[in-house]
CSV table of C-alpha atoms and ligand atoms in Angstrom, one decimal:
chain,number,residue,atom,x,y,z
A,1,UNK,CA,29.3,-60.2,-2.5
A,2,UNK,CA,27.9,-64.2,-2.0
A,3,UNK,CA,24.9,-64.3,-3.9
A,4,UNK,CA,22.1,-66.7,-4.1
A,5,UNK,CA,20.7,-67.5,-6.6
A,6,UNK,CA,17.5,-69.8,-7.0
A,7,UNK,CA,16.9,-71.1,-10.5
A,8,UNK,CA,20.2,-70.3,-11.4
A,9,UNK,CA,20.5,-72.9,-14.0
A,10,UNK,CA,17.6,-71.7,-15.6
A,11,UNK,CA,17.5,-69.1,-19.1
A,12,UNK,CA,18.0,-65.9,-17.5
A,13,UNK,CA,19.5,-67.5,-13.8
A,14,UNK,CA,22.5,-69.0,-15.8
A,15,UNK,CA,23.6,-65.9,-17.7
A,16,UNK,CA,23.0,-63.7,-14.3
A,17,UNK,CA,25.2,-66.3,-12.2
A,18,UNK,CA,27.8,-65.5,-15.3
A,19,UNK,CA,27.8,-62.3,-15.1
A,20,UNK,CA,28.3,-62.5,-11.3
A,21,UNK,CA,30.7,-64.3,-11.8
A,22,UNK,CA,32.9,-62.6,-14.0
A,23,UNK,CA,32.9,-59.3,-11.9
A,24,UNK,CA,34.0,-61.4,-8.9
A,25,UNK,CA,31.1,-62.5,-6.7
A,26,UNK,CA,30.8,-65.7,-5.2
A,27,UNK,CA,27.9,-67.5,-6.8
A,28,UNK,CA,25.7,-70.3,-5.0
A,29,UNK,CA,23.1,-71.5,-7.0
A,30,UNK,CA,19.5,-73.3,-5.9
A,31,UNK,CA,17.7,-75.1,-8.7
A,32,UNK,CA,15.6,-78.3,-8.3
A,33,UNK,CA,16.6,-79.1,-12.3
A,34,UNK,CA,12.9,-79.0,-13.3
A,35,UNK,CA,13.7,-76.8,-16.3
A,36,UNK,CA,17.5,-77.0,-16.8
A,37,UNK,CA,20.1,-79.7,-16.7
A,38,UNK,CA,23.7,-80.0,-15.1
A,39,UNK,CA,24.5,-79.5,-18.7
A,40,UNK,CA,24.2,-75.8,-18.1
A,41,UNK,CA,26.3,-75.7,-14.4
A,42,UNK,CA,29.0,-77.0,-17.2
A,43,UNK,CA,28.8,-74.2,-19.8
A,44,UNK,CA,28.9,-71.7,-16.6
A,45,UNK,CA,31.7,-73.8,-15.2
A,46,UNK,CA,33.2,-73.5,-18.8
A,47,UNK,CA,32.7,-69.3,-19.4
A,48,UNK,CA,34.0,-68.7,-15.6
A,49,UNK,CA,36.6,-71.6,-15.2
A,50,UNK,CA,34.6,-71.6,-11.7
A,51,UNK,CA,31.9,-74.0,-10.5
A,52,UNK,CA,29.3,-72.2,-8.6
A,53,UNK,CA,28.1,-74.3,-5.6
A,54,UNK,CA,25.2,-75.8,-6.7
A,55,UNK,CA,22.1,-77.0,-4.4
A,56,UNK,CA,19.4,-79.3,-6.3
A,57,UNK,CA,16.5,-78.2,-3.7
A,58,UNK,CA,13.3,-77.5,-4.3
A,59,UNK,CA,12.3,-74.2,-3.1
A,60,UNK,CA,9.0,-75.4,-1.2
A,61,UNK,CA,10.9,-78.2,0.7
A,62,UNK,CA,11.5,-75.3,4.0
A,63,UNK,CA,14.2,-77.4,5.6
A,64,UNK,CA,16.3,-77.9,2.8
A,65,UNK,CA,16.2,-74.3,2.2
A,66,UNK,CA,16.9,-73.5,6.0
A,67,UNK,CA,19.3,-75.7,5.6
A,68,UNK,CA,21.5,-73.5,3.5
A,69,UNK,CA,20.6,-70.4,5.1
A,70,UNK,CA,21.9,-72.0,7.8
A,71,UNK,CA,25.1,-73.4,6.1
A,72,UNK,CA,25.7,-69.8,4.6
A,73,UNK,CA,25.4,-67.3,7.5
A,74,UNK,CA,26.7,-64.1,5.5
A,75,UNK,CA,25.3,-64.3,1.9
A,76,UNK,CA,24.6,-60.5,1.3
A,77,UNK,CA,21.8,-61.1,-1.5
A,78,UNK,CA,19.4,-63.1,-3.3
A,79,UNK,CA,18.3,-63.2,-6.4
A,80,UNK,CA,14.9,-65.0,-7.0
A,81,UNK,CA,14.7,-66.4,-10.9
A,82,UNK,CA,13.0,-69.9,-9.4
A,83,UNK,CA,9.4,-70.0,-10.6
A,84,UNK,CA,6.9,-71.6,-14.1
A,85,UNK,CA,6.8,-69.6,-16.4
A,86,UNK,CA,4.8,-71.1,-19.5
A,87,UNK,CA,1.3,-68.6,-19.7
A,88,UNK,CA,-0.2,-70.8,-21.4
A,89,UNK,CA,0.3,-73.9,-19.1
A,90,UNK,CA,-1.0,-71.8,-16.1
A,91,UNK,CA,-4.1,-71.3,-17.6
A,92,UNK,CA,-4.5,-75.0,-17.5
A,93,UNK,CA,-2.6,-75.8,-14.3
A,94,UNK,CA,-3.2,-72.8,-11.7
A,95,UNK,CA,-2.4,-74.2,-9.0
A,96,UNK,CA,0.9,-75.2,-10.0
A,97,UNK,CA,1.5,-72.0,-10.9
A,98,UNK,CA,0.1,-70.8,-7.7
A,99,UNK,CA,1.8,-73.3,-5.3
A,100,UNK,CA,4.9,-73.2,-6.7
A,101,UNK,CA,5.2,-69.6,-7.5
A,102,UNK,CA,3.6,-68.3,-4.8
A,103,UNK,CA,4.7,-70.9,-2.0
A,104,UNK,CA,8.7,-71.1,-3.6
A,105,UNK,CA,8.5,-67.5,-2.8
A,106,UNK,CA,7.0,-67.6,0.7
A,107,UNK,CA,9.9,-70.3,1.5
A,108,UNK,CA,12.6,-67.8,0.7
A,109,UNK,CA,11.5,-64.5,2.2
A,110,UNK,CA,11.0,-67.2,6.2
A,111,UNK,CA,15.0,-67.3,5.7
A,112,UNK,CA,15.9,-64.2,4.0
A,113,UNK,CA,14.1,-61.5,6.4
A,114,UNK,CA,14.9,-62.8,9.8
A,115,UNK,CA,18.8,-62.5,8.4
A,116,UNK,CA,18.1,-58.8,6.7
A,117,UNK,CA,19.0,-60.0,3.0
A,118,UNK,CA,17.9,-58.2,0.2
A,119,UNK,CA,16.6,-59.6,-2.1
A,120,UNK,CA,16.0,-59.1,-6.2
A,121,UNK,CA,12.9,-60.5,-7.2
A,122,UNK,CA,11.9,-61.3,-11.1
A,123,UNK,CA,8.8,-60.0,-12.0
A,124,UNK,CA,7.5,-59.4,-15.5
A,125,UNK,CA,5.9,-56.8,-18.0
A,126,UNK,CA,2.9,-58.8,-17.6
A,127,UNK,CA,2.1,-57.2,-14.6
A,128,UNK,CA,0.8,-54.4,-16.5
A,129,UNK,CA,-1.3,-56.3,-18.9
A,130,UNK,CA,-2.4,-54.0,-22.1
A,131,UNK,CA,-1.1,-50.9,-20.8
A,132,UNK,CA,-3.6,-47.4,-21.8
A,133,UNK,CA,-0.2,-45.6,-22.8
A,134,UNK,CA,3.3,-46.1,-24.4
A,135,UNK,CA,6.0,-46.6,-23.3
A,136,UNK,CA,5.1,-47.9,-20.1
A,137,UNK,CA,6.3,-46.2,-17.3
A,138,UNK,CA,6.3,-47.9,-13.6
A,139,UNK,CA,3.4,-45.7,-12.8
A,140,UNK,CA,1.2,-47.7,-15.4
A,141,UNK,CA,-1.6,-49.3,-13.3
A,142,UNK,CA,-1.7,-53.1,-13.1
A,143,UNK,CA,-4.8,-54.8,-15.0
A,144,UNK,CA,-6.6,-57.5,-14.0
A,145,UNK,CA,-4.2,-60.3,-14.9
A,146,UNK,CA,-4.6,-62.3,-18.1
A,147,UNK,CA,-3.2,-65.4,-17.0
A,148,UNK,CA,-2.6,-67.3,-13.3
A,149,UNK,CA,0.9,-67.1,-14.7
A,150,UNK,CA,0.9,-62.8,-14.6
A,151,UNK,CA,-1.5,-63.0,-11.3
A,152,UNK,CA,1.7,-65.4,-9.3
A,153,UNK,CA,4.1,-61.8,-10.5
A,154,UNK,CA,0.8,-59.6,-9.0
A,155,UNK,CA,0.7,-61.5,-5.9
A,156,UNK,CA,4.4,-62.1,-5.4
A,157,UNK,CA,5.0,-58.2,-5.6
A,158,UNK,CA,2.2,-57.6,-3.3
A,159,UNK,CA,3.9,-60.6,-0.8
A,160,UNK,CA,6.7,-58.5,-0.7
A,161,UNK,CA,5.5,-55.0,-0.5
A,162,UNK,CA,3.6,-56.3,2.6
A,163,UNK,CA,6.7,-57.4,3.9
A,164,UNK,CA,9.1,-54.4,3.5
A,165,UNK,CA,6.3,-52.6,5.2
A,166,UNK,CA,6.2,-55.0,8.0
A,167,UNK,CA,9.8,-55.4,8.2
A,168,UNK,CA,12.0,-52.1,8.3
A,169,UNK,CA,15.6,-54.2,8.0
A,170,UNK,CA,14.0,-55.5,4.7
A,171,UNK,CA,15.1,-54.4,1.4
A,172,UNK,CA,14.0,-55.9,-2.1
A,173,UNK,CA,13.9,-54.6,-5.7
A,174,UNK,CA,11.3,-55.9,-8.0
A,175,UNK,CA,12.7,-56.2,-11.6
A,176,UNK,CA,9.6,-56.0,-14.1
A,177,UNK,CA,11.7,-57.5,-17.4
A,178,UNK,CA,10.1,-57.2,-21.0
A,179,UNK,CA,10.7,-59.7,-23.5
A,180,UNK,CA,14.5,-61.6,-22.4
A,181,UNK,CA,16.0,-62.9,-25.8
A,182,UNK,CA,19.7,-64.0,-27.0
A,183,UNK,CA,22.5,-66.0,-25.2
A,184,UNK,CA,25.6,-65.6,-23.8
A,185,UNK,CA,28.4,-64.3,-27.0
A,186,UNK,CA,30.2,-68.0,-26.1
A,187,UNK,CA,27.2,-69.8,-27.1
A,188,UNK,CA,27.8,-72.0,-23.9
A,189,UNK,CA,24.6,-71.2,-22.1
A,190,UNK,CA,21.2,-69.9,-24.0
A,191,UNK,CA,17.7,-70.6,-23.9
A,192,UNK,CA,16.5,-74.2,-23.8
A,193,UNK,CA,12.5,-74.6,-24.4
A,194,UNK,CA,11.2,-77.7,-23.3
A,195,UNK,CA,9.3,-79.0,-26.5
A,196,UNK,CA,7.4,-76.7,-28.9
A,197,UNK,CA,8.5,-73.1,-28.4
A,198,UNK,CA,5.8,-70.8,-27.3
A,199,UNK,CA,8.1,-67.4,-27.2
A,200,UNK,CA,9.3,-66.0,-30.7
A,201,UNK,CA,12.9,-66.3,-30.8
A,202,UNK,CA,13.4,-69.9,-30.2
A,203,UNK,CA,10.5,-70.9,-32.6
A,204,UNK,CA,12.3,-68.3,-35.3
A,205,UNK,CA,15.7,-69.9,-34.5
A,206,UNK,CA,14.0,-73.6,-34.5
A,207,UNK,CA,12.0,-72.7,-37.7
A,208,UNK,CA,15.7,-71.3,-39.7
A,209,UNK,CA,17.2,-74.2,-38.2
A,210,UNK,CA,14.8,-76.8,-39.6
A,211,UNK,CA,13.6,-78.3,-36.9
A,212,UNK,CA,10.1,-76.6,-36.9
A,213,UNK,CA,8.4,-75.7,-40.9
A,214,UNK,CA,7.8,-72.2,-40.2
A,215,UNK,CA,7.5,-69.8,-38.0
A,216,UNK,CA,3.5,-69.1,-37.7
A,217,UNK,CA,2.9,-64.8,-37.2
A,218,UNK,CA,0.3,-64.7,-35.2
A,219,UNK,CA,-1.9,-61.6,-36.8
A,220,UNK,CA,-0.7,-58.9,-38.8
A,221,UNK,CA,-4.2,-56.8,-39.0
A,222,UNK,CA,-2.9,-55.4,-35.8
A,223,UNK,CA,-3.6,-51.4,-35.3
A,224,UNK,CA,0.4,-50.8,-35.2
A,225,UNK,CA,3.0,-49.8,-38.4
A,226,UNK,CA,3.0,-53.0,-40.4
A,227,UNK,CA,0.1,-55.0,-38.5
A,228,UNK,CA,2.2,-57.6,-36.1
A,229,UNK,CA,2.6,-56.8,-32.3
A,230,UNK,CA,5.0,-54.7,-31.0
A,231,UNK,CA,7.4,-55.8,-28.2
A,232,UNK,CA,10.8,-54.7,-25.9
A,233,UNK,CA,13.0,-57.1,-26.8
A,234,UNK,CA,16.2,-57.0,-24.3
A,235,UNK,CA,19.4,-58.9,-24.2
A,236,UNK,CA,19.5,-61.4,-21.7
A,237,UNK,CA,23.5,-60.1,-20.7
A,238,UNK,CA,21.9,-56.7,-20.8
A,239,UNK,CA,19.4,-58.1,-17.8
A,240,UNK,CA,21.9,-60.1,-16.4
A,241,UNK,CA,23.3,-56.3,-16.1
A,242,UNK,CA,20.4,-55.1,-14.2
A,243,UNK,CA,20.4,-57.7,-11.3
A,244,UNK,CA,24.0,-57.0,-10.8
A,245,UNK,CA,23.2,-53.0,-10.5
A,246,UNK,CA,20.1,-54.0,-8.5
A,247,UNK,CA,22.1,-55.3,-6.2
A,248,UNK,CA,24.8,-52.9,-5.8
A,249,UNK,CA,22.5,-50.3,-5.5
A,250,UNK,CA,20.9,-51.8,-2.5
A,251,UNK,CA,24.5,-52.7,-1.0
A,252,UNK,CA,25.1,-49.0,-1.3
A,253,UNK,CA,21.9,-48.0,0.2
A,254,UNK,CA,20.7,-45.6,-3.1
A,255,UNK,CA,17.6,-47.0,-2.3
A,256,UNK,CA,14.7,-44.5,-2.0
A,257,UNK,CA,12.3,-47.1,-0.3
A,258,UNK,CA,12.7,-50.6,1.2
A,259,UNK,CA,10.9,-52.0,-2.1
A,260,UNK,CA,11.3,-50.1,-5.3
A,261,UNK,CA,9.8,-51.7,-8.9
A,262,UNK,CA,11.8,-51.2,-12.1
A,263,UNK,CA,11.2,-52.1,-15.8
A,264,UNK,CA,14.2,-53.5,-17.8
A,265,UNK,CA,13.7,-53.2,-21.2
A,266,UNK,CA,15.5,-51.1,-24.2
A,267,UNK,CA,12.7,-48.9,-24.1
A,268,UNK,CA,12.0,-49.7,-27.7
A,269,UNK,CA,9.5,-51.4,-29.8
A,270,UNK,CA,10.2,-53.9,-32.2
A,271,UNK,CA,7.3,-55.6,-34.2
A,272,UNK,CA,7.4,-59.3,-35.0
A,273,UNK,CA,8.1,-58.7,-38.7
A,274,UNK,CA,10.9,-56.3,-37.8
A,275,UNK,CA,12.6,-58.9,-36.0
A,276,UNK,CA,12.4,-61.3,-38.7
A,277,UNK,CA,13.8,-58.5,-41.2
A,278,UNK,CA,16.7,-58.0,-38.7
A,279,UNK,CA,17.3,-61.4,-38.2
A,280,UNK,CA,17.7,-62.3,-41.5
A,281,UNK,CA,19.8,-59.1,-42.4
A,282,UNK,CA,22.2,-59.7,-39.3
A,283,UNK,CA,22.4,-63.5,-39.9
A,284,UNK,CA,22.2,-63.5,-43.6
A,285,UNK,CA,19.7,-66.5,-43.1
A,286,UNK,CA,16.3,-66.8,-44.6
A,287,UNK,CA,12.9,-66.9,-42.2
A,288,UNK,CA,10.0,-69.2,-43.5
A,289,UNK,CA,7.3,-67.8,-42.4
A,290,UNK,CA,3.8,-67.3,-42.9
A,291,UNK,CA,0.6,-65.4,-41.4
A,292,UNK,CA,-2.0,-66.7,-39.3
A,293,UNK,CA,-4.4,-65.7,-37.3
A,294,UNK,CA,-3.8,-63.8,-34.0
A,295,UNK,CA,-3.0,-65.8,-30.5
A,296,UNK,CA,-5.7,-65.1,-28.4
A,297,UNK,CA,-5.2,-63.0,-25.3
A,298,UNK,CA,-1.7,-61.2,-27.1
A,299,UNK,CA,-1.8,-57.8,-26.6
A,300,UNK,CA,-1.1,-55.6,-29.0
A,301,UNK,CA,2.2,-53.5,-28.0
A,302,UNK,CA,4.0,-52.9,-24.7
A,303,UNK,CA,7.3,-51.9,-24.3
A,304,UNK,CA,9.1,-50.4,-21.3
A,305,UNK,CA,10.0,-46.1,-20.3
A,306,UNK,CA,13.4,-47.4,-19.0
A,307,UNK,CA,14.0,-43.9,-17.4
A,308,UNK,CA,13.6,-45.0,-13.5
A,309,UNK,CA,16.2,-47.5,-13.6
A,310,UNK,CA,18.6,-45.4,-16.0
A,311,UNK,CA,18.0,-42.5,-13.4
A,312,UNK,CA,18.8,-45.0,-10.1
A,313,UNK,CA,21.4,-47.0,-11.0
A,314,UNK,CA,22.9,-45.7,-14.4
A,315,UNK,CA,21.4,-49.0,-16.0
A,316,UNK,CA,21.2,-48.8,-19.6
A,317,UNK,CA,20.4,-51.8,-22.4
A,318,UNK,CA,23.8,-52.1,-24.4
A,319,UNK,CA,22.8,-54.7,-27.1
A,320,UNK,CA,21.1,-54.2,-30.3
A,321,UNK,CA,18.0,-56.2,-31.6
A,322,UNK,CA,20.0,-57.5,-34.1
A,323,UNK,CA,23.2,-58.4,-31.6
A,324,UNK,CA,20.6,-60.2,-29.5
A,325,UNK,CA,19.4,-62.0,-32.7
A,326,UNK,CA,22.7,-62.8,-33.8
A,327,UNK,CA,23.4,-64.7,-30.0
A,328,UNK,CA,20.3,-66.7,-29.9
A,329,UNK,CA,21.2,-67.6,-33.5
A,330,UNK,CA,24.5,-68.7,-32.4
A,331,UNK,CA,23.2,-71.0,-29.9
A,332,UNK,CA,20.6,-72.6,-31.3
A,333,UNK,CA,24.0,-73.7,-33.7
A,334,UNK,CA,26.3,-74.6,-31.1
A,335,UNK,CA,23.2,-76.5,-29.0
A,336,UNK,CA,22.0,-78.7,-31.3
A,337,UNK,CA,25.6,-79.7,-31.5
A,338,UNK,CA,25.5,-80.3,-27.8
A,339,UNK,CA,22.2,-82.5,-28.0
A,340,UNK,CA,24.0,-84.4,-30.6
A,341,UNK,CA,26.5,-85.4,-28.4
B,401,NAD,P1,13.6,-70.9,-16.5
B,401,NAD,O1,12.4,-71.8,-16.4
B,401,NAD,O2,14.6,-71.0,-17.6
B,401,NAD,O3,14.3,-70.8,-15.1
B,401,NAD,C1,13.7,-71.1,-13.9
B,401,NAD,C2,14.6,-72.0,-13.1
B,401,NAD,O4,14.0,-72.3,-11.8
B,401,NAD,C3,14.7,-73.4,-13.8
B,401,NAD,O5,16.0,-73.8,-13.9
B,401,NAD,C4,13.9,-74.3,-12.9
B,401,NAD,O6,14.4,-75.7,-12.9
B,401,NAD,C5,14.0,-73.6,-11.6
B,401,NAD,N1,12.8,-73.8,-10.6
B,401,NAD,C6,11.5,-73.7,-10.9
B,401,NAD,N2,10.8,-74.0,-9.8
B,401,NAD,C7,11.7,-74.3,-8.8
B,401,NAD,C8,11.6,-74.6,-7.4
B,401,NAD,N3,10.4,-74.7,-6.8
B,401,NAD,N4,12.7,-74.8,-6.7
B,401,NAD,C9,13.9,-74.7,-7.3
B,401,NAD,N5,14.1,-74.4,-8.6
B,401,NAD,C10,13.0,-74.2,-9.3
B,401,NAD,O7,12.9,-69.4,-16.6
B,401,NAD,P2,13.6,-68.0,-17.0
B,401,NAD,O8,13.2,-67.6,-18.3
B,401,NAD,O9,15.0,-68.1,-16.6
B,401,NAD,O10,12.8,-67.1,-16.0
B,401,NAD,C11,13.4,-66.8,-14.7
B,401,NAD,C12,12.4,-65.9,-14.0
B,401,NAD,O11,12.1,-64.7,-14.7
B,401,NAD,C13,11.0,-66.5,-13.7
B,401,NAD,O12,10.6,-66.2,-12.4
B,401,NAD,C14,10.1,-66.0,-14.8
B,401,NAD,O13,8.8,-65.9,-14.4
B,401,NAD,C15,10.7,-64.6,-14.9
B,401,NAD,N6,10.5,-63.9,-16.2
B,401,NAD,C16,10.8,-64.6,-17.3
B,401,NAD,C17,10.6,-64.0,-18.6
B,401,NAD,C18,11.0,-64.7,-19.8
B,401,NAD,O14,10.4,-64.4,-20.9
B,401,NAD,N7,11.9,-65.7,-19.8
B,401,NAD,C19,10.0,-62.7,-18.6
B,401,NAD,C20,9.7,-62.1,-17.4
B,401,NAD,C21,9.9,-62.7,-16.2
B,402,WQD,C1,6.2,-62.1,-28.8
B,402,WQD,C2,5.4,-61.7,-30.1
B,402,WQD,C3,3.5,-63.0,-30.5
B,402,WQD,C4,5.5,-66.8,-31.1
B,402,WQD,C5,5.5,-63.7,-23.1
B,402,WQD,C6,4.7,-63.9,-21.8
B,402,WQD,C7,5.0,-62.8,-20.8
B,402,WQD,C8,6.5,-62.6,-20.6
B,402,WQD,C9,7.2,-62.5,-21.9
B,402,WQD,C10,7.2,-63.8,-18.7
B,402,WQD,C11,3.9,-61.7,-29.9
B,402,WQD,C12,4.5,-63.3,-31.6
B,402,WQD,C13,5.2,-65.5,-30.9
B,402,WQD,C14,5.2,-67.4,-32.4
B,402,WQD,C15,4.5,-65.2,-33.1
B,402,WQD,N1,7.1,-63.7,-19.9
B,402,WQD,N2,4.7,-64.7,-31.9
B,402,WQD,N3,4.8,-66.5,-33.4
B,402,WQD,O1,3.7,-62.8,-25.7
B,402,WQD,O2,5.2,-60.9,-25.4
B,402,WQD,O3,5.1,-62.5,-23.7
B,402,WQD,O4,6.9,-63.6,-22.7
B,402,WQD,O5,6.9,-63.1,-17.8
B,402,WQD,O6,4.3,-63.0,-19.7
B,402,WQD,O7,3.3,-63.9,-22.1
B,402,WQD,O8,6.2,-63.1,-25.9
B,402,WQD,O9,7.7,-64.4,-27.3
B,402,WQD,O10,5.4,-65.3,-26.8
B,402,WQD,O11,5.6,-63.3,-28.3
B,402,WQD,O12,4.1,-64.4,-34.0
B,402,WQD,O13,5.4,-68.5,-32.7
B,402,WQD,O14,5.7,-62.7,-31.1
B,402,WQD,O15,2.2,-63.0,-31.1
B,402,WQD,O16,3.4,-60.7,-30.7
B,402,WQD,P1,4.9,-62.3,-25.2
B,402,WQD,P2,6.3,-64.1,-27.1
């Protein structure tokens, strides 16, 4: 197949285009670099011994975008990574969030449903907000979301609900992924943060490494096992995984409706001080840490009923916490040896 893929020299874009890669699909890759470098078309370049086309277009700028679509008449899929991400940030900044979330997307689905391509769209946990029962299933109502951030996945889902009803020749599959973690096994591609980490693995990795004092828990008077929040914490090759599947199953027309959700997660809960325990054990590396008060607006425990997607497409998470650990440890090695350079 000749996939597209926009932001995919982001986190979870790079180790998708990989993965795509590797099993024999031609990759062509839209990012406007706003999060990720040309460093990382190298480390793909360098895993695959191919260079993925690369566009440096912003999503909003239609003509550009046409342009391609234009350029590529017979690409049979797209997978959507472009989008902000930081929660916090959107809280500050909604209408970046909104404009470029909501409007990136817009962009895309003007090329992609004249020409019938189907299209995998990232959306997140947070669509679910604190969920009433565990594990969440896809049948788990979405709350009122707690950040501009979660609303942009709300909306986005809705945009394109509306328009596989509207649109019969229109397929999509909305990916609802838990908590990504861990790089690639090469250690060529991983998880870049720009600044001060706000997700757990890269400030546990940063804080081992030295570069940060300590990793701050945030609460551990929680009402769960040993008081820290409880999260799904999946293997970024493992998701990689699912995009590919998502993709074939559409190809293959499995499909039970034009636009199916799915959660991708291990389907199992890890809590934050379990994931320092197995760090440590896996890595043999010591966590400074200490306990502070709770993050306001975390919720207390979600992770994902993975049975749909098993079911549909035979998807299943392969890695371990602790193999997932053990990557993003790797990389945090091998890239501050790349910064250094
Ligand atoms: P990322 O920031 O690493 O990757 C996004 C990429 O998109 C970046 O390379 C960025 O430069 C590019 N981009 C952003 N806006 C663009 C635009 N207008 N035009 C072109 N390129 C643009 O993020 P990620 O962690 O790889 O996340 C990918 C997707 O998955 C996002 O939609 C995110 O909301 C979603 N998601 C991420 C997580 C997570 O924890 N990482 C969890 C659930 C969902
Ligand atoms: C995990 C756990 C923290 C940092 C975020 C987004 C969500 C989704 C996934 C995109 C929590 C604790 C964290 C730290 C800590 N992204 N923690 N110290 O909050 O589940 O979700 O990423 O869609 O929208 O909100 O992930 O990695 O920030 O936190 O104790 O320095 O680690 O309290 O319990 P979260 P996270």
């Amino acid at each position: 197949m000749k996939i597209l893929v926009t932001g995919g020299l982001g986190y979870i874009g790079a180790h998708t285009s990989v993965l795509l890669i590797e099993q024999g699909h031609q990759v062509i890759i839209l990012d406007n670099l706003e999060n990720s470098s040309l460093r990382v078309l190298d480390g793909i370049a360098s895993i695959t011994n191919q260079r993925p086309l690369f566009y440096q277009t912003d999503l909003r700028d239609r003509k550009a975008v046409v342009e391609i679509f234009n350029k590529h008449t017979d690409i049979d899929g797209v997978i959507h990574f472009a989008a902000y991400k930081a929660v916090g940030e959107s809280v500050e900044q909604p209408l970046k969030y909104y404009d470029n979330n909501i409007n990136g997307l817009i962009a895309l689905l003007e090329c992609l449903i004249p020409q019938e391509i189907p299209l995998i769209f990232s959306s997140s946990c947070t669509v679910y907000g604190q969920a009433d029962r565990m594990p969440i299933d896809e049948t788990s109502p979405m709350k009122k979301a707690a950040s501009p951030y979660g609303y942009t996945k709300q909306i986005g889902e809705n945009i394109i609900q509306d328009c596989a009803l509207a649109n019969s020749s229109f397929k999509a599959i909305l990916l609802r992924y838990f908590n990504p973690i861990g790089a690639h096994a090469t250690a060529q591609i991983g998880e870049t943060p720009n600044g001060e980490p706000q997700n757990l693995i890269p400030y546990l990795t940063q804080a081992v490494a030295g570069k940060r004092t300590e990793l701050r828990i945030f609460g551990d008077d929680y009402d769960t096992p040993d008081g820290t929040c409880i999260r799904d914490y999946i293997h970024v090759m493992d998701l990689a995984a699912a995009h590919l599947e998502s993709l074939l199953y559409l190809h293959e027309g499995k499909n039970s409706s034009a636009c199916e959700c799915f959660n991708v997660g291990t389907g199992k809960g890890n809590s934050v001080l379990e994931v320092v325990k197995t760090f440590e054990k896996s890595t043999q590396k010591k966590v400074p840490y200490s306990i502070v008060a709770r993050r306001p607006g975390d919720i207390v425990q979600a992770y994902a009923d993975t049975h749909k997607i098993e079911k549909a497409m035979g998807w299943k998470a392969q890695y371990s916490l602790a193999e997932a650990l053990q990557s993003a440890w790797k990389w945090e090695v091998h890239s501050a040896h790349l910064e250094a350079q």
